Short mmCIF file of C-alpha atoms in Angstrom, two decimals:
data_model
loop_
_atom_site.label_atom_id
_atom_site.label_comp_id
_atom_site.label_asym_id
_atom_site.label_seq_id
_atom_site.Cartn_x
_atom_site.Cartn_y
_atom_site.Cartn_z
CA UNK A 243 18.30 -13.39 -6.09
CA UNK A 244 15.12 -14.60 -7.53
CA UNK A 245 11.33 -14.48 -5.10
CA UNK A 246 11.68 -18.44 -6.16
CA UNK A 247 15.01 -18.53 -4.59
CA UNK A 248 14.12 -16.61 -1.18
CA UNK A 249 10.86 -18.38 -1.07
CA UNK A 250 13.21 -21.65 -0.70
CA UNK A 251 14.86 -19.86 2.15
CA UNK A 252 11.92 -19.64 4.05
CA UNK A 253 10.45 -22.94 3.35
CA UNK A 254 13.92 -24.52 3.99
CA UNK A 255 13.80 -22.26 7.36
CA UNK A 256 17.43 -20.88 6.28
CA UNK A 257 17.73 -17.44 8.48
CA UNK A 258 19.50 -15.66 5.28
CA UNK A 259 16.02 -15.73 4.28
CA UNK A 260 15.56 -12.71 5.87
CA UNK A 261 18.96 -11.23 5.41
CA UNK A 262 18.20 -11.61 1.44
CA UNK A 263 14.82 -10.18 1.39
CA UNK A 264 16.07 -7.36 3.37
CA UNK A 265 18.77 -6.49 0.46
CA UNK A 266 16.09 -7.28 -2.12
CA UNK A 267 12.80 -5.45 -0.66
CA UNK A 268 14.50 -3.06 2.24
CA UNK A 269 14.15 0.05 0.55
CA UNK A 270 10.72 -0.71 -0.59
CA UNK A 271 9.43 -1.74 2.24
CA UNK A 272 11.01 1.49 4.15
CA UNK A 273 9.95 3.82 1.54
CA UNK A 274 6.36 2.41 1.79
CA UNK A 275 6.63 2.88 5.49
CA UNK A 276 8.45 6.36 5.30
CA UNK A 277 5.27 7.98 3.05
CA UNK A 278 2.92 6.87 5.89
CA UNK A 279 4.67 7.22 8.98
CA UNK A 280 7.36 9.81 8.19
CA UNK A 281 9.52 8.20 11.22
CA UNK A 282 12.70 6.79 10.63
CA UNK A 283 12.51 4.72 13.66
CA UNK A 284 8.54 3.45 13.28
CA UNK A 285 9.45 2.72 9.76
CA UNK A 286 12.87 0.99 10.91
CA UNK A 287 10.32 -1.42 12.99
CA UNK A 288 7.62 -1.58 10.70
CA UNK A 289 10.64 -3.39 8.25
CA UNK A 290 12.05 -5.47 10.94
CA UNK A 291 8.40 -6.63 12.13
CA UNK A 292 8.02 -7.06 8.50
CA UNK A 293 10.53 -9.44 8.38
CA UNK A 294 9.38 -11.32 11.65
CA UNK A 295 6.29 -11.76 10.29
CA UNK A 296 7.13 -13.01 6.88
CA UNK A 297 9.56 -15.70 8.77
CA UNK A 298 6.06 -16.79 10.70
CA UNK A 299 3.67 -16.69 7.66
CA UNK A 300 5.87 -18.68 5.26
CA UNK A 301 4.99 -21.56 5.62
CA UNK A 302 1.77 -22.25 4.91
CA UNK A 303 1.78 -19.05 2.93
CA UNK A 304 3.51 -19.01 -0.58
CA UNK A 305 3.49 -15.81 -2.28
CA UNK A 306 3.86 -15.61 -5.75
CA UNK A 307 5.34 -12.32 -6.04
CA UNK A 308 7.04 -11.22 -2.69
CA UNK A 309 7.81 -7.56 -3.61
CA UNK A 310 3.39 -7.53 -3.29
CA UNK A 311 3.49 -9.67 -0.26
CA UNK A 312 5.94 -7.59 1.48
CA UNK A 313 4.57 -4.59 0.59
CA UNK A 314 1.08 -5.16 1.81
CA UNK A 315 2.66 -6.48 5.22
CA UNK A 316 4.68 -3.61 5.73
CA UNK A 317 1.65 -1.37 4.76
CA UNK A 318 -0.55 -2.82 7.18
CA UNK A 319 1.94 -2.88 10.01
CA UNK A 320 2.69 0.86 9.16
CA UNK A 321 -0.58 2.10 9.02
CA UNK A 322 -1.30 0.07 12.76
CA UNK A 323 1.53 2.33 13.82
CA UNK A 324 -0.14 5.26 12.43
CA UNK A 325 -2.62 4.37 14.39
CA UNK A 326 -1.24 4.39 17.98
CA UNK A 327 0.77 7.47 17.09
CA UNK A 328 -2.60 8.73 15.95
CA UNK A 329 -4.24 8.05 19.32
CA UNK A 330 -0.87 10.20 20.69
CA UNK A 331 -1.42 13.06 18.09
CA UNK A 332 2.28 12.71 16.35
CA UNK A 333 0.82 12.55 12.74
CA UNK A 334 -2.07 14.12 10.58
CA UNK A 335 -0.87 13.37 7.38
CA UNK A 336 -2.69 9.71 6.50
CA UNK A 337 -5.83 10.84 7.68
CA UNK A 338 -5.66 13.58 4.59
CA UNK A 339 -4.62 11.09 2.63
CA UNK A 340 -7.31 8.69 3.23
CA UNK A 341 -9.86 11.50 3.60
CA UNK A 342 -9.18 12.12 -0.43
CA UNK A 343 -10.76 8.93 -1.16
CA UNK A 344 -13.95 9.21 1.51
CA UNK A 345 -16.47 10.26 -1.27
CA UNK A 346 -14.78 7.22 -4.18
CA UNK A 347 -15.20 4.22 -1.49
CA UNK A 348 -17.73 2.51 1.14
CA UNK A 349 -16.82 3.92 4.17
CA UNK A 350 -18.86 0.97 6.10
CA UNK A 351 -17.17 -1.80 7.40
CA UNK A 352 -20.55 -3.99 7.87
CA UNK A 353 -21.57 -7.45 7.56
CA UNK A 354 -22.79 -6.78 4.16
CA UNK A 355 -19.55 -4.54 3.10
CA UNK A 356 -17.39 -7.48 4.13
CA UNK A 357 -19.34 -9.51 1.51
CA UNK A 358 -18.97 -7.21 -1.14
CA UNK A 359 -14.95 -6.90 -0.46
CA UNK A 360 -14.08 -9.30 -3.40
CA UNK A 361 -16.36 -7.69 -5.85
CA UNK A 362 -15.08 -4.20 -4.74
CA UNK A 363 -11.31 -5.58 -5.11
CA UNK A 364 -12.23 -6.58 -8.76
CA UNK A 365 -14.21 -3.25 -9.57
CA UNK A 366 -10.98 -1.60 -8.61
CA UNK A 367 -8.48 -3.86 -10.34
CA UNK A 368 -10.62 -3.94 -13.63
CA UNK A 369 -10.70 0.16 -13.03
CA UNK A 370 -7.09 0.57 -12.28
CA UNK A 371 -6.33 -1.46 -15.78
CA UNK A 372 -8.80 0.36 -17.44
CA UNK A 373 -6.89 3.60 -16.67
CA UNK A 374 -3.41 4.51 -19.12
CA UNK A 375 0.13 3.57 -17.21
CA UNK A 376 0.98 7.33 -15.77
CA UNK A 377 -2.68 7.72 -14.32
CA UNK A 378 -2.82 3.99 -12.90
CA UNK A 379 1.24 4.78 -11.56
CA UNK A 380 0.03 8.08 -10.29
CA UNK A 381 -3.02 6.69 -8.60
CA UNK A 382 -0.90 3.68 -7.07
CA UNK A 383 1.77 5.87 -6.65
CA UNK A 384 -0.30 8.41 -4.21
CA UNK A 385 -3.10 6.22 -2.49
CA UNK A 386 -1.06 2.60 -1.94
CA UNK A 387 2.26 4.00 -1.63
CA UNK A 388 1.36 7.19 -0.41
CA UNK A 389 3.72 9.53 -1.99
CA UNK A 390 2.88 13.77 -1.59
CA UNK A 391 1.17 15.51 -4.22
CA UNK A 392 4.69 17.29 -4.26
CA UNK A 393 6.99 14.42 -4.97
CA UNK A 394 4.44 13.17 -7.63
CA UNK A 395 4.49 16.61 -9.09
CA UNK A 396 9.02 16.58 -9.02
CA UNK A 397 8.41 13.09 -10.55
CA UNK A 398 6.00 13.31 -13.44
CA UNK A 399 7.45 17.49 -13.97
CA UNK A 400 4.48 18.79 -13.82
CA UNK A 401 3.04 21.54 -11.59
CA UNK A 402 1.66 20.61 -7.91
CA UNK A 403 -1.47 21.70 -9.07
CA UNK A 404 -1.75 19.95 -12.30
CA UNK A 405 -0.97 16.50 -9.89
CA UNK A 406 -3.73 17.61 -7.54
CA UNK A 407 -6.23 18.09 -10.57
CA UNK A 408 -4.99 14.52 -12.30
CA UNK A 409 -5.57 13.00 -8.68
CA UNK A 410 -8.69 14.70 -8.37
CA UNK A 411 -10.27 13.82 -11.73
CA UNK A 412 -8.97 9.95 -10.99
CA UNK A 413 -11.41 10.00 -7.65
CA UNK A 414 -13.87 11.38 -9.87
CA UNK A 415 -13.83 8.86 -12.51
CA UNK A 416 -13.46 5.75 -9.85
CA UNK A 417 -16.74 7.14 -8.42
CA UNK A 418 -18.27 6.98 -11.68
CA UNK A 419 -17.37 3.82 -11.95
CA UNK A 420 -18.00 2.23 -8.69
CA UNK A 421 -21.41 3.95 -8.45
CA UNK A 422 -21.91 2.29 -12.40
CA UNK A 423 -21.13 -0.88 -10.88
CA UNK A 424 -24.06 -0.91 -8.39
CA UNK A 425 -21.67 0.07 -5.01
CA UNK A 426 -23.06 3.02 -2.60
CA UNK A 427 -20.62 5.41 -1.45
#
């Protein structure tokens, strides 16, 4: 089924709605969740809240591309799990994650940080397409999606090492560039 077709759903306020975004972005959404939580359960509620919230938010929202909408809902509900389980100690592993891009982004959320957030989200985006497909997919791959250094090593064959290096010389060359384009880390 087409986004334009499930879109209908929801404006139309047809409950399959959910059931066909479910078949259609399920396994996204939970492998999204998975690589942040590593709960099958949290993850199982991050995709059902997921859905809950989508069925709220559309209308007025209308996504053009729902596999992006999804995914940053599901992100954001995931990593506010993290979060509580965080304040319970259950899980280290995002805070390593996120610690790997402390010295490539403002790590200030002021006044004057919130005003820079759509110049920032361009920087990046005009970085990311600057960058050849397997280091933009490996990038992606690792800091939105959050896969291991190990699985991106299985996937691209290459050594766990070599991925840590690539990874390594991408935060490198996206502080060069943000630092170019006038932002203080």
């Amino acid at each position: 089924m087409l986004d334009a077709e499930i879109i209908e759903l929801y404006l139309s306020r047809d409950e399959s709605a959910i059931e066909m975004s479910n078949r259609q972005y399920g396994a996204y959404c939970r492998r999204i969740s998975m690589n942040i939580l590593e709960s099958f359960e949290d993850s199982e509620e991050c995709v059902n809240d997921t859905w809950h919230k989508s069925w709220n938010s559309i209308p007025p929202q209308h996504p053009n591309s729902l596999a992006a909408y999804f995914g940053r809902i599901v992100r954001n509900l995931s990593i506010s799990r993290f979060r509580q389980n965080r304040a319970k100690k259950r899980y280290d592993g995002v805070p390593m994650l996120l610690s790997e891009l402390d010295g490539c982004l403002p790590a200030t959320l002021s006044v004057e940080a919130e005003i820079e957030s759509q110049a920032l989200t361009d920087s990046l985006n005009n970085w990311l397409e600057s960058l050849d497909a397997v280091d933009r997919v490996l990038f992606m791959r690792r800091y939105w999606f959050g896969d291991s250094v190990k699985a991106l090593a299985k996937q691209y064959g290459i050594s766990q090492n070599n991925a840590a290096q690539s990874l390594y010389r991408l935060r490198l060359a996206l502080r060069k560039h943000l630092t170019k384009e006038g932002f203080h880390l």
